[in-house]
PDB file of C-alpha atoms in Angstrom:
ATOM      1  CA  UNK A   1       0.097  -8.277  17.277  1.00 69.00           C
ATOM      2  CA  UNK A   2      -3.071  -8.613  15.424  1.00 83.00           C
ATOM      3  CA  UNK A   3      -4.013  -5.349  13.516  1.00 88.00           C
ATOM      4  CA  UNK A   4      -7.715  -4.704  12.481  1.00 91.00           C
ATOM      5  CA  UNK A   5      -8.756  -3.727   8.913  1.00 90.00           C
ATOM      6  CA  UNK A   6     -11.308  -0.616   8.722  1.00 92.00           C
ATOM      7  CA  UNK A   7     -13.351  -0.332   5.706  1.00 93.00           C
ATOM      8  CA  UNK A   8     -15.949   2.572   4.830  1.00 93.00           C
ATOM      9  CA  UNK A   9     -19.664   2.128   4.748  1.00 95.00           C
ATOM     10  CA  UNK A  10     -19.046   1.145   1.025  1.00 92.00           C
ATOM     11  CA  UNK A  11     -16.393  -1.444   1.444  1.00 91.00           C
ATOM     12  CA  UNK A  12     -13.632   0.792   1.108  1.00 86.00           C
ATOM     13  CA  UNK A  13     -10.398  -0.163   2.791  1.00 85.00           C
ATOM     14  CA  UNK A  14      -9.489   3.653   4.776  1.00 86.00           C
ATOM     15  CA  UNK A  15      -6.482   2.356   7.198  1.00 85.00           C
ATOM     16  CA  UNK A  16      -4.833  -0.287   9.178  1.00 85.00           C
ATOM     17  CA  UNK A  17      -5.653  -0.407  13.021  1.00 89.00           C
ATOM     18  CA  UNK A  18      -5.203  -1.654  16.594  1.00 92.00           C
ATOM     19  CA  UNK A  19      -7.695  -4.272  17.509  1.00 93.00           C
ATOM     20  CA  UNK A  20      -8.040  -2.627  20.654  1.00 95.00           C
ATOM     21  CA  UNK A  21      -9.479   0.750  18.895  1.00 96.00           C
ATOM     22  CA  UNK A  22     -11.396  -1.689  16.890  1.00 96.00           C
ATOM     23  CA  UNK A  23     -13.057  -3.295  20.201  1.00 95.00           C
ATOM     24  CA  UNK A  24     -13.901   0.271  21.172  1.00 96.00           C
ATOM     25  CA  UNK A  25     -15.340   1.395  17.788  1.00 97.00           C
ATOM     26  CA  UNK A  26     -17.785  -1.932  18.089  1.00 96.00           C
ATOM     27  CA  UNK A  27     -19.270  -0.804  21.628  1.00 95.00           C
ATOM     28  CA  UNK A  28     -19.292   2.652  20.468  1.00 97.00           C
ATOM     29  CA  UNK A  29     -21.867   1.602  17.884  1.00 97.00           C
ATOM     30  CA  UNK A  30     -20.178   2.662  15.357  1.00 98.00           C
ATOM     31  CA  UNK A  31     -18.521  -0.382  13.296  1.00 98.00           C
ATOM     32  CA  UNK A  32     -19.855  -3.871  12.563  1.00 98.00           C
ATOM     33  CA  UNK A  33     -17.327  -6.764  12.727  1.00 97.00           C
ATOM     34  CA  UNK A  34     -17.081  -8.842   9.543  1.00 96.00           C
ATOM     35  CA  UNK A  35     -14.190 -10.914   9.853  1.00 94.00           C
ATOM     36  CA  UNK A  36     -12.794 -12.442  13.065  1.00 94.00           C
ATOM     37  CA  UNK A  37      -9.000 -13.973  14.420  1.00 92.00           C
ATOM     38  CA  UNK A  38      -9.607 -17.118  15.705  1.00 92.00           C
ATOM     39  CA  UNK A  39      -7.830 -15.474  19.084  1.00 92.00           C
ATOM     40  CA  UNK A  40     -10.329 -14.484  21.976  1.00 93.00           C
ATOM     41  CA  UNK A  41     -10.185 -12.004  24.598  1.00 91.00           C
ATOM     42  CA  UNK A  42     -12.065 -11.928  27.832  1.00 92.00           C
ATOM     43  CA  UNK A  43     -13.700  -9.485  30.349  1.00 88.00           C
ATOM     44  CA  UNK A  44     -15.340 -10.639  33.685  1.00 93.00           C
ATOM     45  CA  UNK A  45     -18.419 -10.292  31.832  1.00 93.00           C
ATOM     46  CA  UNK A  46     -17.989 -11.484  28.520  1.00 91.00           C
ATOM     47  CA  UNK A  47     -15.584 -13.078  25.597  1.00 93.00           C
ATOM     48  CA  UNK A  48     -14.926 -11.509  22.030  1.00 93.00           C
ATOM     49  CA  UNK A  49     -13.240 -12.636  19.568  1.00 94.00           C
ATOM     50  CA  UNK A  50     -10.439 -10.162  18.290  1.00 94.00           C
ATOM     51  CA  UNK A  51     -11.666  -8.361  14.869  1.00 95.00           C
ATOM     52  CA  UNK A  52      -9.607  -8.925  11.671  1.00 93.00           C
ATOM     53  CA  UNK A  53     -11.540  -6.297   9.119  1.00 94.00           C
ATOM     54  CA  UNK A  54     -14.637  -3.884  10.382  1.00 96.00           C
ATOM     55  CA  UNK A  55     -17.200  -1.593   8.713  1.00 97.00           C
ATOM     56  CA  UNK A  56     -18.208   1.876   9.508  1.00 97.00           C
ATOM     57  CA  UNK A  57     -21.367   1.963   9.931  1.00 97.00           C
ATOM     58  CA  UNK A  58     -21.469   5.596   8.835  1.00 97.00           C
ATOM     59  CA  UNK A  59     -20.251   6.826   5.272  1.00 95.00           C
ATOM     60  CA  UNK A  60     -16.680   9.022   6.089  1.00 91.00           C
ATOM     61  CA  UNK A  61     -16.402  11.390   3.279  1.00 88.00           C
ATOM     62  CA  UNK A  62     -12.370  11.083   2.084  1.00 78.00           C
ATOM     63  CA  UNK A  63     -10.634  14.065   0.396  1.00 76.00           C
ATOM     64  CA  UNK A  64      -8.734  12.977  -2.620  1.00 72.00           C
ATOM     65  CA  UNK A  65      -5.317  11.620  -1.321  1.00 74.00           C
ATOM     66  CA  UNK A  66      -1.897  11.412  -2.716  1.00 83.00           C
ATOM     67  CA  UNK A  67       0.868   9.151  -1.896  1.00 86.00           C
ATOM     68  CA  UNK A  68       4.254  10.536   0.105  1.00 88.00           C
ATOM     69  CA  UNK A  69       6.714  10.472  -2.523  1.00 93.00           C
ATOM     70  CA  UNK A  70      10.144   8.558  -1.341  1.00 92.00           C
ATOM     71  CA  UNK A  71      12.640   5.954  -2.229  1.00 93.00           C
ATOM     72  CA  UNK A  72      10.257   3.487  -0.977  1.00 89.00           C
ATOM     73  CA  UNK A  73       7.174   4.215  -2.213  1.00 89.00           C
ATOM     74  CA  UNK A  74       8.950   4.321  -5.656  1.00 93.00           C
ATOM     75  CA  UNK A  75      10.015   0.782  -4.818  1.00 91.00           C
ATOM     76  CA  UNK A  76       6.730  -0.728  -3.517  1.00 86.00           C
ATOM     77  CA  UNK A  77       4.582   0.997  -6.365  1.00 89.00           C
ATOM     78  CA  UNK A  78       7.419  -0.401  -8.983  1.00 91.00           C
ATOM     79  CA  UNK A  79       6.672  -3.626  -6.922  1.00 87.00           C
ATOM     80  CA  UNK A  80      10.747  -4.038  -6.557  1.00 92.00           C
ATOM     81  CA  UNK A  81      11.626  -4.587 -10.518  1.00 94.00           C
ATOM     82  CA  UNK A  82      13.634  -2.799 -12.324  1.00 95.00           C
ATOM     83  CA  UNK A  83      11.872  -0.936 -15.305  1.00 94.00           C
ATOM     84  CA  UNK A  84      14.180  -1.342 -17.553  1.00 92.00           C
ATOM     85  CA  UNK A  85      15.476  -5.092 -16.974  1.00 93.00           C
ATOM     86  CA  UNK A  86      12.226  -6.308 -15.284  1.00 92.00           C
ATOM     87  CA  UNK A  87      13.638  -8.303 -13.147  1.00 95.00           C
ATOM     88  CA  UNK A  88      12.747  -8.054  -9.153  1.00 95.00           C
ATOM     89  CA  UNK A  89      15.362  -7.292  -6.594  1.00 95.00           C
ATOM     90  CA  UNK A  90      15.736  -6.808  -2.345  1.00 94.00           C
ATOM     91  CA  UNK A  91      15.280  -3.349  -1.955  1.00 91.00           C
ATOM     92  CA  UNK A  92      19.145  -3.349  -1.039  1.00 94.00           C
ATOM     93  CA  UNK A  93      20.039  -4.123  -4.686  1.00 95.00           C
ATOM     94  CA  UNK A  94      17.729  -1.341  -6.072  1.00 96.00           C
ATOM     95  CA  UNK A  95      17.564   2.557  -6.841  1.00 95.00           C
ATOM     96  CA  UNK A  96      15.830   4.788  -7.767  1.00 95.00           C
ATOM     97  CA  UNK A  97      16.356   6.696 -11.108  1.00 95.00           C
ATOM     98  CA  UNK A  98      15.555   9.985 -12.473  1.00 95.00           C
ATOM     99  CA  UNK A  99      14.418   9.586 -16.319  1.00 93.00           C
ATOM    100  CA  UNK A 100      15.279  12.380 -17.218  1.00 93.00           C
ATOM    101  CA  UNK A 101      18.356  13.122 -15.261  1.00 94.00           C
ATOM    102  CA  UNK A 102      19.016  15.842 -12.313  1.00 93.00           C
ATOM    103  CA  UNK A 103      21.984  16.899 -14.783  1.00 93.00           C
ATOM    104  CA  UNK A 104      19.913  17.851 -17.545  1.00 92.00           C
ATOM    105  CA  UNK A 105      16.950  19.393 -15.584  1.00 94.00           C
ATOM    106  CA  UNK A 106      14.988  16.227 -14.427  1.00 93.00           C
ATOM    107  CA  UNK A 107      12.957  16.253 -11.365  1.00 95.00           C
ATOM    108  CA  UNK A 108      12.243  14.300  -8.687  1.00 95.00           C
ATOM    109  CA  UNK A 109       8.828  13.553  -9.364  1.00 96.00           C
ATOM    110  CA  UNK A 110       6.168  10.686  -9.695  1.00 95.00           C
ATOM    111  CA  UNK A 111       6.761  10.700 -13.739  1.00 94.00           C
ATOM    112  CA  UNK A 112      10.453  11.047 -13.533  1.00 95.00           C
ATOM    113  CA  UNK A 113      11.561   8.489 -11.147  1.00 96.00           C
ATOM    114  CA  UNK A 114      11.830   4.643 -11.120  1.00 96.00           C
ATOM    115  CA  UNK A 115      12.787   1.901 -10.120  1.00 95.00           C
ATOM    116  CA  UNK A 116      16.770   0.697 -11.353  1.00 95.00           C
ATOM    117  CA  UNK A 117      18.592  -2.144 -10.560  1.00 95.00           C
ATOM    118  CA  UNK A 118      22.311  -0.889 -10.073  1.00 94.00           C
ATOM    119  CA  UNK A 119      23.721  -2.607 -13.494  1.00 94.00           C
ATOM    120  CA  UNK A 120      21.126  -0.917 -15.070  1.00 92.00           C
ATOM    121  CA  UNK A 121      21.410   2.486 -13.337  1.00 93.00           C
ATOM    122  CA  UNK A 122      25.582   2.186 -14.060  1.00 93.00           C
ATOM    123  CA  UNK A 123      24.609   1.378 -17.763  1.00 91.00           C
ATOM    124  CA  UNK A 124      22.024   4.475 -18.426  1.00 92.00           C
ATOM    125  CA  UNK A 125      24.222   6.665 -16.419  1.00 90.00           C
ATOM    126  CA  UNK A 126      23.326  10.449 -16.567  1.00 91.00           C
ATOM    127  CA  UNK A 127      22.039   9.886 -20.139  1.00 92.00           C
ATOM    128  CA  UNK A 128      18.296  10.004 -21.350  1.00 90.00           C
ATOM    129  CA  UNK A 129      17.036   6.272 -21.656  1.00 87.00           C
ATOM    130  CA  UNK A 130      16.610   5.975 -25.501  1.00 86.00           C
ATOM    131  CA  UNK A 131      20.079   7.758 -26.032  1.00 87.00           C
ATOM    132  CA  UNK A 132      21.600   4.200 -24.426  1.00 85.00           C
ATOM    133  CA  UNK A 133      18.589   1.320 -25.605  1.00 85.00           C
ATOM    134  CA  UNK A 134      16.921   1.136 -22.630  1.00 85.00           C
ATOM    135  CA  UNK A 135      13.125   0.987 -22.416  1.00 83.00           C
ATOM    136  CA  UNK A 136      10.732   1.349 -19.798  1.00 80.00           C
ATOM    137  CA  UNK A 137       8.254  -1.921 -18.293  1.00 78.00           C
ATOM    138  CA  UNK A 138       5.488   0.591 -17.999  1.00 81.00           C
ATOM    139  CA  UNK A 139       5.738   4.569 -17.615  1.00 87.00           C
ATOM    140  CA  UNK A 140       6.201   6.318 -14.463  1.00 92.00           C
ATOM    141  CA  UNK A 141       3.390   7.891 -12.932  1.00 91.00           C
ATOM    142  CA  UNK A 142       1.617   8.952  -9.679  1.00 90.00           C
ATOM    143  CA  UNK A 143      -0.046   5.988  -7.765  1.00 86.00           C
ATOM    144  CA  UNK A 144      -3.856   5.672  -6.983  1.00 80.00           C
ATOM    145  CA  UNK A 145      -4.179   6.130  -2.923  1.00 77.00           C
ATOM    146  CA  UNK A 146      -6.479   3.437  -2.984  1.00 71.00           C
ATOM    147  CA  UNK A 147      -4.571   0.892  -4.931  1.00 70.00           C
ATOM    148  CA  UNK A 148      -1.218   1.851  -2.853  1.00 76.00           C
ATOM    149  CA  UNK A 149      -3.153   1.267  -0.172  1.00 73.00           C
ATOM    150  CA  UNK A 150      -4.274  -1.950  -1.093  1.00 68.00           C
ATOM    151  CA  UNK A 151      -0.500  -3.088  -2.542  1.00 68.00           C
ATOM    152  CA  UNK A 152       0.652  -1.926   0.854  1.00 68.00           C
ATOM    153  CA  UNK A 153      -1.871  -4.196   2.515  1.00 69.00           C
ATOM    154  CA  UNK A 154      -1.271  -6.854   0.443  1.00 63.00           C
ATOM    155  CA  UNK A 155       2.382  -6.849   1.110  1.00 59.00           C
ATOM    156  CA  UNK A 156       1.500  -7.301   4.718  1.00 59.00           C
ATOM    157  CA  UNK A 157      -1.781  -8.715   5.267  1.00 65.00           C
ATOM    158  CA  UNK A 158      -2.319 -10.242   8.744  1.00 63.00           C
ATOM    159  CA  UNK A 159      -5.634 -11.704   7.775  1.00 76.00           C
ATOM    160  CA  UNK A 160      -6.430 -13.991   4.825  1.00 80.00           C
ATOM    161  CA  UNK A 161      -9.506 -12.092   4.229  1.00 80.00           C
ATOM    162  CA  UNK A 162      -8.224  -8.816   4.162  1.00 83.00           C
ATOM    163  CA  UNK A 163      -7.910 -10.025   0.429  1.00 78.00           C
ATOM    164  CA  UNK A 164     -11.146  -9.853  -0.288  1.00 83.00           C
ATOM    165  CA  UNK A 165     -11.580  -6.342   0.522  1.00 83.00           C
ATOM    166  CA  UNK A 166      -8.430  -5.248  -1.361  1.00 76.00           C
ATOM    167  CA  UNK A 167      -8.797  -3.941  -4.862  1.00 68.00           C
ATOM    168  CA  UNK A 168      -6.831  -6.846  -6.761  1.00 61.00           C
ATOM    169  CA  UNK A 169      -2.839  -5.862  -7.834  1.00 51.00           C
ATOM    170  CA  UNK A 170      -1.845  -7.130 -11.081  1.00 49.00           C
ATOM    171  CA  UNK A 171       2.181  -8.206 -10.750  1.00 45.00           C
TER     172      UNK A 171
END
């Protein structure tokens, strides 16, 4: 099923959805369609073609956002490599670990958790990662909502262009 991307009066991507609320938003006057599926629907009236990525055509003010924090989204902002081995895995293969571990006070937080294959995770254990040799690919922290957004999107896209709208994710 062909999703629609909704961007804010500034380009902005905002969310992911249904072409049908999409349709709705355009004869509501409030969105403009820039990009198009090449699949048509038709009234007794008239034919559309289905939008791929509108544009408010009023600016939505957006409180500051932060991202859920779970197994996954450790995963997807980690892009599925291990931080210590940097190598990529199924999410199957993969776990997340606590830097700091849970048995010496660690939290789970956005700065203490990452992204371990299971050798890996066996070999640091419950110790802190220097203690064994292990360094990190980058450091933990809290994701943008934007640029999760975007990865998320990007990961998915049903639309070529969508990419053009999507801040750019280095891998």
């Amino acid at each position: 099923m062909e999703r629609t991307l909704l961007l804010n009066t500034s380009f902005q991507p905002l969310k992911v959805i249904s072409w049908r609320k999409a349709i709705t938003l355009y004869f509501l006057d409030k969105v403009e369609i820039l990009e198009e599926y090449d699949r048509e629907i038709r009234s007794v009236s008239q034919t559309i073609q289905l939008p791929a990525v509108v544009r408010l055509l009023k600016y939505v003010r957006l409180e500051r956002r932060s991202v859920k924090l779970s197994r996954d989204t450790v995963f997807q902002r980690d892009h599925f490599t291990c931080q210590y081995c940097a190598q990529r895995f199924p999410s199957h293969q993969l776990t997340c670990d606590h830097v700091i571990p849970r048995s010496k006070g660690g939290k789970s937080t956005w700065d203490n958790l990452v992204t371990a294959c299971l050798p890996c995770n066996t070999k640091k254990g419950s110790h802190l990662p220097e203690k064994v040799g292990i360094s990190f690919r980058e450091k933990p922290r809290e994701p943008d909502w934007f640029q999760f957004l975007a990865l998320s999107l990007n990961a998915a896209s049903d639309h070529p262009a969508w990419r053009v709208y999507l801040p750019q994710i280095p891998n």
